[in-house]
Tab-separated table of C-alpha atoms in Angstrom:
chain	number	residue	atom	x	y	z
I	1	UNK	CA	149.089	105.172	193.109
I	2	UNK	CA	147.951	101.774	194.782
I	3	UNK	CA	150.649	98.666	194.113
I	4	UNK	CA	148.207	96.743	192.071
I	5	UNK	CA	148.140	99.419	189.743
I	6	UNK	CA	151.675	99.754	189.607
I	7	UNK	CA	152.271	96.061	188.848
I	8	UNK	CA	149.424	96.374	186.625
I	9	UNK	CA	151.511	98.998	184.384
I	10	UNK	CA	154.864	98.016	184.577
I	11	UNK	CA	153.542	94.402	183.164
I	12	UNK	CA	151.742	96.144	180.332
I	13	UNK	CA	154.997	98.478	179.146
I	14	UNK	CA	156.862	94.885	178.881
I	15	UNK	CA	154.553	93.889	176.426
I	16	UNK	CA	155.426	94.142	172.623
I	17	UNK	CA	154.089	97.179	171.322
I	18	UNK	CA	151.179	95.302	168.803
I	19	UNK	CA	150.391	93.543	171.787
I	20	UNK	CA	149.548	96.833	174.047
I	21	UNK	CA	148.309	98.264	170.496
I	22	UNK	CA	145.356	95.475	170.317
I	23	UNK	CA	144.884	96.229	174.337
I	24	UNK	CA	144.036	99.446	173.787
I	25	UNK	CA	142.025	98.959	170.864
I	26	UNK	CA	140.199	96.419	172.550
I	27	UNK	CA	139.367	98.598	175.761
I	28	UNK	CA	138.274	101.339	173.292
I	29	UNK	CA	135.805	99.331	171.299
I	30	UNK	CA	134.088	98.214	174.690
I	31	UNK	CA	133.989	102.029	176.094
I	32	UNK	CA	132.520	102.751	173.021
I	33	UNK	CA	130.217	100.182	172.690
I	34	UNK	CA	128.916	100.844	176.499
I	35	UNK	CA	128.475	104.799	175.418
I	36	UNK	CA	126.475	103.254	172.033
I	37	UNK	CA	124.176	101.510	174.619
I	38	UNK	CA	123.816	104.090	176.743
I	39	UNK	CA	122.702	106.276	173.793
I	40	UNK	CA	119.846	103.530	172.218
I	41	UNK	CA	118.911	102.174	175.487
I	42	UNK	CA	115.452	103.072	177.324
I	43	UNK	CA	116.051	104.789	180.347
I	44	UNK	CA	113.940	103.263	183.036
I	45	UNK	CA	111.032	105.331	183.977
I	46	UNK	CA	111.085	107.228	186.991
I	47	UNK	CA	109.899	110.117	188.684
I	48	UNK	CA	111.808	113.674	188.211
I	49	UNK	CA	113.793	114.567	192.035
I	50	UNK	CA	112.335	118.067	193.035
I	51	UNK	CA	108.781	117.860	190.918
I	52	UNK	CA	106.462	119.414	193.462
I	53	UNK	CA	104.413	120.687	191.134
I	54	UNK	CA	103.918	117.301	189.718
I	55	UNK	CA	102.179	114.219	191.605
I	56	UNK	CA	100.206	110.937	191.138
I	57	UNK	CA	96.590	110.627	192.559
I	58	UNK	CA	96.078	106.939	192.235
I	59	UNK	CA	92.255	107.525	192.702
I	60	UNK	CA	91.792	109.663	189.493
I	61	UNK	CA	93.478	106.702	187.103
I	62	UNK	CA	91.221	105.431	184.594
I	63	UNK	CA	90.199	101.961	184.989
I	64	UNK	CA	87.383	101.661	182.152
I	65	UNK	CA	88.828	99.458	178.937
I	66	UNK	CA	86.997	100.362	175.835
I	67	UNK	CA	85.172	97.229	175.015
I	68	UNK	CA	86.091	96.651	171.309
I	69	UNK	CA	89.460	96.718	171.953
I	70	UNK	CA	89.710	94.241	175.235
I	71	UNK	CA	87.721	91.853	173.189
I	72	UNK	CA	90.457	92.415	170.054
I	73	UNK	CA	93.220	91.581	172.512
I	74	UNK	CA	91.831	88.930	174.005
I	75	UNK	CA	91.513	87.272	170.855
I	76	UNK	CA	95.118	88.299	169.623
I	77	UNK	CA	96.777	87.042	172.921
I	78	UNK	CA	94.948	84.166	171.956
I	79	UNK	CA	96.537	83.786	168.437
I	80	UNK	CA	99.888	85.051	170.424
I	81	UNK	CA	100.372	82.224	172.892
I	82	UNK	CA	99.076	79.525	170.001
I	83	UNK	CA	102.285	80.648	167.935
I	84	UNK	CA	104.599	81.010	170.513
I	85	UNK	CA	108.032	79.823	169.521
I	86	UNK	CA	108.266	76.828	171.827
I	87	UNK	CA	112.065	76.737	170.414
I	88	UNK	CA	115.579	77.044	171.903
I	89	UNK	CA	116.157	80.827	172.197
I	90	UNK	CA	117.934	82.900	169.447
I	91	UNK	CA	121.399	84.040	170.073
I	92	UNK	CA	123.956	85.806	167.677
I	93	UNK	CA	127.231	84.350	167.571
I	94	UNK	CA	129.422	87.568	166.840
I	95	UNK	CA	132.910	88.144	167.305
I	96	UNK	CA	134.850	91.746	167.046
I	97	UNK	CA	137.441	92.386	164.544
I	98	UNK	CA	140.551	93.578	165.612
I	99	UNK	CA	143.686	94.670	163.424
I	100	UNK	CA	141.890	93.010	160.926
I	101	UNK	CA	141.792	88.958	162.809
I	102	UNK	CA	138.537	87.494	164.158
I	103	UNK	CA	139.543	87.296	167.748
I	104	UNK	CA	137.158	85.368	170.247
I	105	UNK	CA	135.796	88.599	171.725
I	106	UNK	CA	131.961	87.241	171.912
I	107	UNK	CA	130.244	90.021	172.807
I	108	UNK	CA	126.867	90.077	174.849
I	109	UNK	CA	124.308	91.201	172.514
I	110	UNK	CA	122.374	93.386	174.353
I	111	UNK	CA	124.823	95.563	174.466
I	112	UNK	CA	125.092	95.699	170.786
I	113	UNK	CA	127.726	93.619	169.340
I	114	UNK	CA	130.662	94.604	166.652
I	115	UNK	CA	129.933	94.772	163.270
I	116	UNK	CA	132.323	95.257	160.784
I	117	UNK	CA	129.764	96.280	158.342
I	118	UNK	CA	129.091	99.306	159.849
I	119	UNK	CA	132.186	100.669	159.243
I	120	UNK	CA	132.069	100.806	155.242
I	121	UNK	CA	128.185	100.692	154.613
I	122	UNK	CA	126.945	103.081	151.930
I	123	UNK	CA	123.611	102.331	150.377
I	124	UNK	CA	123.647	102.637	147.034
I	125	UNK	CA	126.991	102.128	145.867
I	126	UNK	CA	127.268	98.376	146.183
I	127	UNK	CA	124.752	95.646	147.877
I	128	UNK	CA	126.748	93.984	150.967
I	129	UNK	CA	126.608	90.233	151.757
I	130	UNK	CA	124.082	89.726	154.049
I	131	UNK	CA	125.945	88.624	157.613
I	132	UNK	CA	125.461	85.151	158.775
I	133	UNK	CA	125.743	84.958	162.305
I	134	UNK	CA	123.023	82.840	163.845
I	135	UNK	CA	123.236	78.961	163.941
I	136	UNK	CA	120.091	77.235	164.228
I	137	UNK	CA	119.638	73.259	163.445
I	138	UNK	CA	116.960	71.789	161.290
I	139	UNK	CA	114.624	71.110	164.306
I	140	UNK	CA	114.996	74.507	165.704
I	141	UNK	CA	114.316	76.354	162.482
I	142	UNK	CA	111.288	74.108	161.789
I	143	UNK	CA	110.374	74.898	165.185
I	144	UNK	CA	110.314	78.975	164.617
I	145	UNK	CA	109.107	78.481	160.895
I	146	UNK	CA	105.911	76.703	161.996
I	147	UNK	CA	105.168	79.069	164.812
I	148	UNK	CA	105.988	82.133	162.310
I	149	UNK	CA	103.472	80.623	159.813
I	150	UNK	CA	100.917	80.444	162.271
I	151	UNK	CA	101.028	84.084	163.168
I	152	UNK	CA	101.088	84.881	159.470
I	153	UNK	CA	97.722	83.310	159.216
I	154	UNK	CA	96.444	84.916	162.237
I	155	UNK	CA	97.760	88.234	161.206
I	156	UNK	CA	95.812	88.216	158.217
I	157	UNK	CA	92.438	86.678	159.578
I	158	UNK	CA	92.707	89.345	162.880
I	159	UNK	CA	93.192	92.763	160.690
I	160	UNK	CA	89.535	93.269	159.658
I	161	UNK	CA	88.854	93.347	163.277
I	162	UNK	CA	91.467	95.864	164.488
I	163	UNK	CA	88.927	98.670	165.914
I	164	UNK	CA	89.742	102.260	165.317
I	165	UNK	CA	88.135	105.259	164.755
I	166	UNK	CA	87.628	105.669	160.395
I	167	UNK	CA	89.190	108.419	159.190
I	168	UNK	CA	91.415	109.603	162.249
I	169	UNK	CA	94.979	110.736	162.458
I	170	UNK	CA	96.828	111.348	165.189
I	171	UNK	CA	100.249	111.213	167.028
I	172	UNK	CA	101.285	108.550	169.564
I	173	UNK	CA	104.123	108.666	172.021
I	174	UNK	CA	105.346	106.640	175.172
I	175	UNK	CA	105.673	108.586	178.182
I	176	UNK	CA	105.537	107.789	181.860
I	177	UNK	CA	108.055	109.089	184.885
I	178	UNK	CA	110.591	111.486	183.357
I	179	UNK	CA	109.743	110.990	180.013
I	180	UNK	CA	106.752	112.902	180.754
I	181	UNK	CA	108.777	116.201	180.473
I	182	UNK	CA	110.283	115.100	177.208
I	183	UNK	CA	106.681	114.392	176.219
I	184	UNK	CA	105.653	118.168	177.155
I	185	UNK	CA	108.619	119.320	175.478
I	186	UNK	CA	107.905	117.321	172.471
I	187	UNK	CA	104.360	119.080	172.704
I	188	UNK	CA	105.367	122.181	172.696
I	189	UNK	CA	107.145	122.207	169.933
I	190	UNK	CA	104.507	120.445	168.225
I	191	UNK	CA	101.836	123.413	169.105
I	192	UNK	CA	104.560	126.413	168.074
I	193	UNK	CA	104.590	124.384	164.257
I	194	UNK	CA	101.000	125.096	163.983
I	195	UNK	CA	100.075	120.961	164.249
I	196	UNK	CA	96.379	120.318	165.420
I	197	UNK	CA	96.835	116.930	165.231
I	198	UNK	CA	95.419	115.067	168.423
I	199	UNK	CA	98.145	113.127	170.955
I	200	UNK	CA	97.648	109.950	172.759
I	201	UNK	CA	100.384	109.795	175.483
I	202	UNK	CA	100.755	105.817	176.637
I	203	UNK	CA	101.648	104.908	180.049
I	204	UNK	CA	103.081	101.478	180.881
I	205	UNK	CA	100.751	100.879	183.678
I	206	UNK	CA	98.835	102.892	186.245
I	207	UNK	CA	102.147	103.285	188.324
I	208	UNK	CA	103.061	105.901	185.896
I	209	UNK	CA	99.801	107.937	186.131
I	210	UNK	CA	100.651	111.668	186.948
I	211	UNK	CA	97.727	113.235	187.824
I	212	UNK	CA	98.842	116.738	187.217
I	213	UNK	CA	100.406	115.834	183.903
I	214	UNK	CA	97.303	113.950	182.839
I	215	UNK	CA	94.433	116.054	184.160
I	216	UNK	CA	96.407	119.805	183.368
I	217	UNK	CA	99.450	120.009	181.349
I	218	UNK	CA	98.766	117.269	178.492
I	219	UNK	CA	94.801	117.914	178.021
I	220	UNK	CA	95.849	121.840	177.584
I	221	UNK	CA	98.354	121.086	174.612
I	222	UNK	CA	95.585	118.255	173.240
I	223	UNK	CA	96.927	115.350	174.141
I	224	UNK	CA	95.399	112.469	176.664
I	225	UNK	CA	96.970	109.760	178.870
I	226	UNK	CA	96.303	106.255	177.884
I	227	UNK	CA	97.453	103.115	179.832
I	228	UNK	CA	98.354	100.117	178.416
I	229	UNK	CA	97.629	97.634	181.093
I	230	UNK	CA	94.047	98.921	181.299
I	231	UNK	CA	93.332	96.754	177.971
I	232	UNK	CA	96.421	94.373	178.619
I	233	UNK	CA	94.628	93.257	182.378
I	234	UNK	CA	91.553	91.506	180.206
I	235	UNK	CA	94.121	88.732	179.833
I	236	UNK	CA	95.970	88.392	183.092
I	237	UNK	CA	98.089	85.432	182.239
I	238	UNK	CA	99.619	86.900	179.171
I	239	UNK	CA	103.546	87.378	179.008
I	240	UNK	CA	104.594	90.641	180.403
I	241	UNK	CA	106.041	93.335	178.312
I	242	UNK	CA	108.960	96.235	178.775
I	243	UNK	CA	110.802	98.562	176.863
I	244	UNK	CA	111.012	98.264	173.182
I	245	UNK	CA	107.785	96.118	173.205
I	246	UNK	CA	105.483	98.984	174.469
I	247	UNK	CA	105.681	100.947	171.352
I	248	UNK	CA	104.310	98.480	168.996
I	249	UNK	CA	101.416	97.982	171.258
I	250	UNK	CA	100.953	102.056	171.655
I	251	UNK	CA	100.309	102.012	167.965
I	252	UNK	CA	98.183	98.958	167.731
I	253	UNK	CA	95.942	99.994	170.989
I	254	UNK	CA	95.606	103.815	169.878
I	255	UNK	CA	92.192	105.023	168.686
I	256	UNK	CA	93.495	106.476	165.362
I	257	UNK	CA	93.334	105.142	162.094
I	258	UNK	CA	96.428	106.865	160.815
I	259	UNK	CA	99.151	106.908	163.390
I	260	UNK	CA	102.434	109.309	163.556
I	261	UNK	CA	104.587	107.640	166.372
I	262	UNK	CA	107.563	109.786	167.769
I	263	UNK	CA	109.508	108.985	170.797
I	264	UNK	CA	109.489	111.238	173.770
I	265	UNK	CA	113.025	112.394	173.022
I	266	UNK	CA	111.763	113.331	169.405
I	267	UNK	CA	110.180	116.339	167.897
I	268	UNK	CA	109.463	118.311	164.838
I	269	UNK	CA	110.679	121.353	163.423
I	270	UNK	CA	107.538	121.765	161.169
I	271	UNK	CA	103.759	121.319	160.990
I	272	UNK	CA	103.484	117.367	160.612
I	273	UNK	CA	99.840	117.687	159.796
I	274	UNK	CA	100.019	117.461	155.617
I	275	UNK	CA	102.039	114.151	156.380
I	276	UNK	CA	99.212	112.088	156.001
I	277	UNK	CA	97.528	113.401	153.113
I	278	UNK	CA	100.908	113.759	150.919
I	279	UNK	CA	102.710	110.408	149.088
I	280	UNK	CA	104.637	108.017	150.316
I	281	UNK	CA	102.019	107.504	152.995
I	282	UNK	CA	98.689	107.803	151.132
I	283	UNK	CA	100.647	105.410	148.833
I	284	UNK	CA	102.423	102.657	150.708
I	285	UNK	CA	100.302	103.308	154.162
I	286	UNK	CA	103.876	102.561	156.282
I	287	UNK	CA	106.907	104.749	156.210
I	288	UNK	CA	110.141	104.512	158.368
I	289	UNK	CA	113.178	106.412	158.552
I	290	UNK	CA	116.945	105.282	158.857
I	291	UNK	CA	119.179	105.210	161.565
I	292	UNK	CA	123.123	105.224	161.890
I	293	UNK	CA	124.046	101.476	160.903
I	294	UNK	CA	123.496	98.937	158.448
I	295	UNK	CA	120.288	96.776	158.299
I	296	UNK	CA	121.796	93.160	159.518
I	297	UNK	CA	118.452	90.918	159.658
I	298	UNK	CA	119.969	87.257	159.626
I	299	UNK	CA	119.080	85.264	156.062
I	300	UNK	CA	117.129	82.920	158.300
I	301	UNK	CA	114.916	85.266	158.583
I	302	UNK	CA	114.113	85.459	154.916
I	303	UNK	CA	113.948	81.527	154.536
I	304	UNK	CA	111.513	81.535	157.455
I	305	UNK	CA	109.423	84.171	155.910
I	306	UNK	CA	109.285	82.419	152.715
I	307	UNK	CA	110.485	85.249	150.703
I	308	UNK	CA	114.001	85.656	148.768
I	309	UNK	CA	117.524	86.495	150.428
I	310	UNK	CA	118.081	89.955	149.877
I	311	UNK	CA	122.078	91.849	150.113
I	312	UNK	CA	121.930	94.386	152.533
I	313	UNK	CA	120.910	97.681	150.737
I	314	UNK	CA	119.772	100.095	153.245
I	315	UNK	CA	120.100	101.644	156.862
I	316	UNK	CA	118.440	99.848	159.664
I	317	UNK	CA	115.563	101.744	160.851
I	318	UNK	CA	115.167	104.249	163.549
I	319	UNK	CA	112.205	102.953	165.294
I	320	UNK	CA	111.659	106.370	167.714
I	321	UNK	CA	109.819	107.909	164.033
I	322	UNK	CA	106.944	105.944	162.475
I	323	UNK	CA	103.873	106.632	160.299
I	324	UNK	CA	101.177	103.891	160.142
I	325	UNK	CA	97.947	103.501	158.054
I	326	UNK	CA	95.924	100.854	160.051
I	327	UNK	CA	93.627	100.608	156.599
I	328	UNK	CA	96.233	99.355	154.794
I	329	UNK	CA	98.933	97.766	157.194
I	330	UNK	CA	96.423	96.317	160.109
I	331	UNK	CA	98.224	92.909	159.240
I	332	UNK	CA	101.480	93.960	159.264
I	333	UNK	CA	101.108	96.027	162.715
I	334	UNK	CA	99.585	92.604	164.170
I	335	UNK	CA	102.613	90.545	163.031
I	336	UNK	CA	105.150	93.263	164.119
I	337	UNK	CA	103.319	92.811	167.553
I	338	UNK	CA	104.120	89.388	167.712
I	339	UNK	CA	107.573	90.184	166.462
I	340	UNK	CA	108.057	92.297	169.588
I	341	UNK	CA	105.980	90.512	171.900
I	342	UNK	CA	108.436	87.642	171.373
I	343	UNK	CA	111.133	89.963	171.005
I	344	UNK	CA	114.044	89.695	173.569
I	345	UNK	CA	114.551	85.648	172.852
I	346	UNK	CA	113.779	85.197	169.221
I	347	UNK	CA	112.665	88.382	167.050
I	348	UNK	CA	115.142	90.814	167.907
I	349	UNK	CA	118.003	89.088	167.723
I	350	UNK	CA	116.930	87.279	164.622
I	351	UNK	CA	116.465	90.807	163.002
I	352	UNK	CA	119.531	92.376	164.255
I	353	UNK	CA	121.732	90.081	164.802
I	354	UNK	CA	123.660	91.643	168.097
I	355	UNK	CA	124.198	94.650	165.747
I	356	UNK	CA	123.621	98.544	167.324
I	357	UNK	CA	120.571	99.471	168.864
I	358	UNK	CA	118.872	95.925	168.464
I	359	UNK	CA	115.310	95.756	169.907
I	360	UNK	CA	112.334	96.897	167.955
I	361	UNK	CA	113.631	98.343	165.114
I	362	UNK	CA	113.586	95.902	162.715
I	363	UNK	CA	110.195	94.283	163.393
I	364	UNK	CA	107.876	96.881	161.330
I	365	UNK	CA	109.220	97.305	157.984
I	366	UNK	CA	109.994	93.651	158.267
I	367	UNK	CA	106.648	92.614	159.111
I	368	UNK	CA	105.279	93.920	155.791
I	369	UNK	CA	107.881	92.317	154.189
I	370	UNK	CA	106.785	88.930	155.101
I	371	UNK	CA	103.357	89.852	154.354
I	372	UNK	CA	104.018	91.112	150.660
I	373	UNK	CA	102.709	94.898	151.632
I	374	UNK	CA	104.278	97.946	150.518
I	375	UNK	CA	106.203	100.125	152.968
I	376	UNK	CA	108.385	103.110	151.987
I	377	UNK	CA	111.800	103.647	153.999
I	378	UNK	CA	113.218	106.898	153.655
I	379	UNK	CA	116.329	106.861	151.549
I	380	UNK	CA	117.610	110.189	152.388
I	381	UNK	CA	120.349	109.521	155.203
I	382	UNK	CA	119.680	110.653	158.653
I	383	UNK	CA	122.152	113.427	159.995
I	384	UNK	CA	123.905	113.967	162.745
I	385	UNK	CA	122.819	116.279	165.246
I	386	UNK	CA	125.756	117.983	167.432
I	387	UNK	CA	128.848	120.283	167.440
I	388	UNK	CA	132.382	120.551	166.700
I	389	UNK	CA	135.036	121.393	169.319
I	390	UNK	CA	138.290	121.613	167.180
I	391	UNK	CA	138.689	118.015	165.562
I	392	UNK	CA	135.846	116.469	167.902
I	393	UNK	CA	132.289	116.005	167.128
I	394	UNK	CA	129.865	115.748	169.817
I	395	UNK	CA	126.623	114.020	168.719
I	396	UNK	CA	123.579	114.732	170.823
I	397	UNK	CA	120.975	113.238	168.391
I	398	UNK	CA	119.768	112.209	164.661
I	399	UNK	CA	117.809	114.162	162.275
I	400	UNK	CA	115.415	112.670	160.048
I	401	UNK	CA	113.832	114.180	156.386
I	402	UNK	CA	110.554	115.062	155.232
I	403	UNK	CA	109.508	111.943	153.691
I	404	UNK	CA	107.522	113.317	150.518
I	405	UNK	CA	110.627	115.205	149.526
I	406	UNK	CA	112.928	112.150	149.819
I	407	UNK	CA	110.227	110.312	147.286
I	408	UNK	CA	109.501	112.857	144.838
I	409	UNK	CA	113.650	112.677	144.531
I	410	UNK	CA	113.389	108.782	144.447
I	411	UNK	CA	110.860	109.755	141.180
I	412	UNK	CA	112.975	111.917	139.640
I	413	UNK	CA	112.384	115.477	141.039
I	414	UNK	CA	115.391	117.913	141.420
I	415	UNK	CA	114.341	119.649	144.678
I	416	UNK	CA	116.115	120.189	148.583
I	417	UNK	CA	115.331	117.382	151.279
I	418	UNK	CA	113.882	119.204	154.066
I	419	UNK	CA	114.466	118.215	157.337
I	420	UNK	CA	111.606	117.620	159.585
I	421	UNK	CA	112.231	115.633	163.021
I	422	UNK	CA	114.989	116.303	165.442
I	423	UNK	CA	115.812	112.851	167.683
I	424	UNK	CA	117.834	114.063	170.876
I	425	UNK	CA	118.804	110.570	171.814
I	426	UNK	CA	122.299	111.151	173.140
I	427	UNK	CA	122.231	109.646	177.061
I	428	UNK	CA	121.559	112.782	178.561
I	429	UNK	CA	118.321	113.475	176.238
I	430	UNK	CA	116.956	117.148	177.057
I	431	UNK	CA	115.942	116.452	180.740
I	432	UNK	CA	117.194	119.270	182.661
I	433	UNK	CA	118.774	117.572	185.824
I	434	UNK	CA	120.781	115.583	183.391
I	435	UNK	CA	121.993	118.302	181.041
I	436	UNK	CA	123.734	120.901	183.619
I	437	UNK	CA	126.686	118.534	185.275
I	438	UNK	CA	130.483	118.944	184.817
I	439	UNK	CA	130.535	116.240	181.781
I	440	UNK	CA	127.796	117.109	179.485
I	441	UNK	CA	127.344	118.320	176.290
I	442	UNK	CA	126.362	121.970	177.147
I	443	UNK	CA	129.859	122.575	178.602
I	444	UNK	CA	133.016	123.010	176.927
I	445	UNK	CA	136.058	124.097	178.471
I	446	UNK	CA	134.890	125.532	181.145
I	447	UNK	CA	131.831	127.543	178.907
I	448	UNK	CA	128.567	126.807	178.331
I	449	UNK	CA	127.867	125.920	174.660
I	450	UNK	CA	125.364	125.105	172.011
I	451	UNK	CA	124.361	121.308	171.222
I	452	UNK	CA	122.531	120.858	168.124
I	453	UNK	CA	124.613	123.159	165.687
I	454	UNK	CA	125.556	126.277	165.103
I	455	UNK	CA	123.333	129.405	164.628
I	456	UNK	CA	124.195	129.869	160.945
I	457	UNK	CA	123.825	126.014	160.624
I	458	UNK	CA	120.132	126.168	161.821
I	459	UNK	CA	119.130	129.225	160.237
I	460	UNK	CA	120.407	127.799	157.092
I	461	UNK	CA	118.647	123.930	157.408
I	462	UNK	CA	115.442	125.484	159.294
I	463	UNK	CA	114.894	128.885	158.422
I	464	UNK	CA	115.329	129.322	161.787
I	465	UNK	CA	117.167	128.836	165.516
I	466	UNK	CA	115.681	125.676	165.675
I	467	UNK	CA	117.624	125.033	168.767
I	468	UNK	CA	117.173	128.342	170.593
I	469	UNK	CA	113.342	127.848	170.291
I	470	UNK	CA	113.321	124.341	171.603
I	471	UNK	CA	116.099	125.794	174.503
I	472	UNK	CA	113.329	128.844	174.996
I	473	UNK	CA	109.991	126.006	175.510
I	474	UNK	CA	112.803	123.977	177.588
I	475	UNK	CA	113.019	127.104	179.715
I	476	UNK	CA	109.581	127.756	180.599
I	477	UNK	CA	108.448	124.250	181.202
I	478	UNK	CA	111.445	123.779	183.999
I	479	UNK	CA	110.020	126.727	185.761
I	480	UNK	CA	106.372	126.179	185.318
I	481	UNK	CA	107.121	122.659	187.035
I	482	UNK	CA	109.966	123.615	189.334
I	483	UNK	CA	112.764	121.567	187.667
I	484	UNK	CA	116.416	123.459	187.346
I	485	UNK	CA	114.782	126.500	186.514
I	486	UNK	CA	117.580	128.512	187.448
I	487	UNK	CA	120.017	126.173	185.723
I	488	UNK	CA	118.210	126.571	182.364
I	489	UNK	CA	117.435	130.463	182.769
I	490	UNK	CA	121.230	130.814	183.472
I	491	UNK	CA	122.673	128.384	180.528
I	492	UNK	CA	119.384	129.888	177.609
I	493	UNK	CA	120.513	133.306	178.694
I	494	UNK	CA	124.046	133.096	177.917
I	495	UNK	CA	124.153	130.955	175.144
I	496	UNK	CA	121.153	132.303	173.331
I	497	UNK	CA	119.977	135.416	175.004
I	498	UNK	CA	123.220	137.137	174.773
I	499	UNK	CA	124.471	135.774	172.180
I	500	UNK	CA	125.729	137.795	169.060
């Protein structure tokens, strides 16, 4: 062992037990926070290794923008600039609690700060006081409120001009780079479910365009590629967007009147088509699903939006699954776009205060709240997807429920809430090149294992083995695209094909 480590270990052993315990707890908290960050972080787009059957041909990249959409964006960007917060950046003053004491350990909010309410939050049992970790002087608050008031008025005036194809419904996803494989897997599961909905796959820019994907694989599954910068380039001096900000623009720029947004790493277990013709969508026009943790937006947001401050009474939102009616919620979608446009320096910390998964997640529901528009946040908590190994649970993702069942129960119906979407958002996602290393969810005690749950639990919840079906589709894709075909085949055959 290196001398410096020997010395450090000796000094550590000389400390009192309570101090050693605090150091261990602090170290464990830091490791946990990094793990949580990677679970929820957007992995930067990159192309797969060995993707010989995929390729980019820049000559085939479509560059013609929809004139009506470009004109709308030019107007919207002008309003966004007029409402720009010329204020000090917002930061959450967060401190982690160790041994029941608040210790001066400020956590960078980009990694998700320690939030004690997450440990005890159970909606419906009792409301919790709203956390207040953002300090803002009167001058800066007035600046933020003026900016917000300006954009609220703009959102209302621009809403009737938002272009979309009346009466259309479809699915919107973000693709590009390594996410293309996940989109394809999700599309395969979508078509297996019997869905006939068209899909628009948005790419951040022309550099993400893949000729084979966009002209062969996606169209074969009734999906088309859309490039954000094709429209955004109409205002070359506009602020640049990235990561979490893309989602709001993809929903806004899609041609569908009714949008079901799915993250690339999420897929449906059942046909989603009836979701557009049933409550709560037909009555509310905006449906969001819960995340793992409590909703922790700042009291300052409520004051700024001139609405009453409410206690914490619900889970935060999982923005990987969203349902939008532009006819009912064009104004709130425009306001949510504003929250995301100025999100990293202002609205992300204001609406999450450094809590886990901070990003666009709270912008959609709070935009509706600020405008006094109705929405439905699914009340049935998500279920954690994963497997037990002795007493340790390995979480691989989150499961979301069918909103109509959830809505019916709130109205007094006595029925089971069916599962609906599986959001496999662990750090490895379902990317073949990342799922078969030594330290991955597919291996326990030296052998390959299931990652989503037992066969019995899958059949009990879904009526069929959804994990086996998903891996079957993944095997076909991996071999068709020349991506870790042998490893995926070996895993599928040993875990599913030959399993009892």
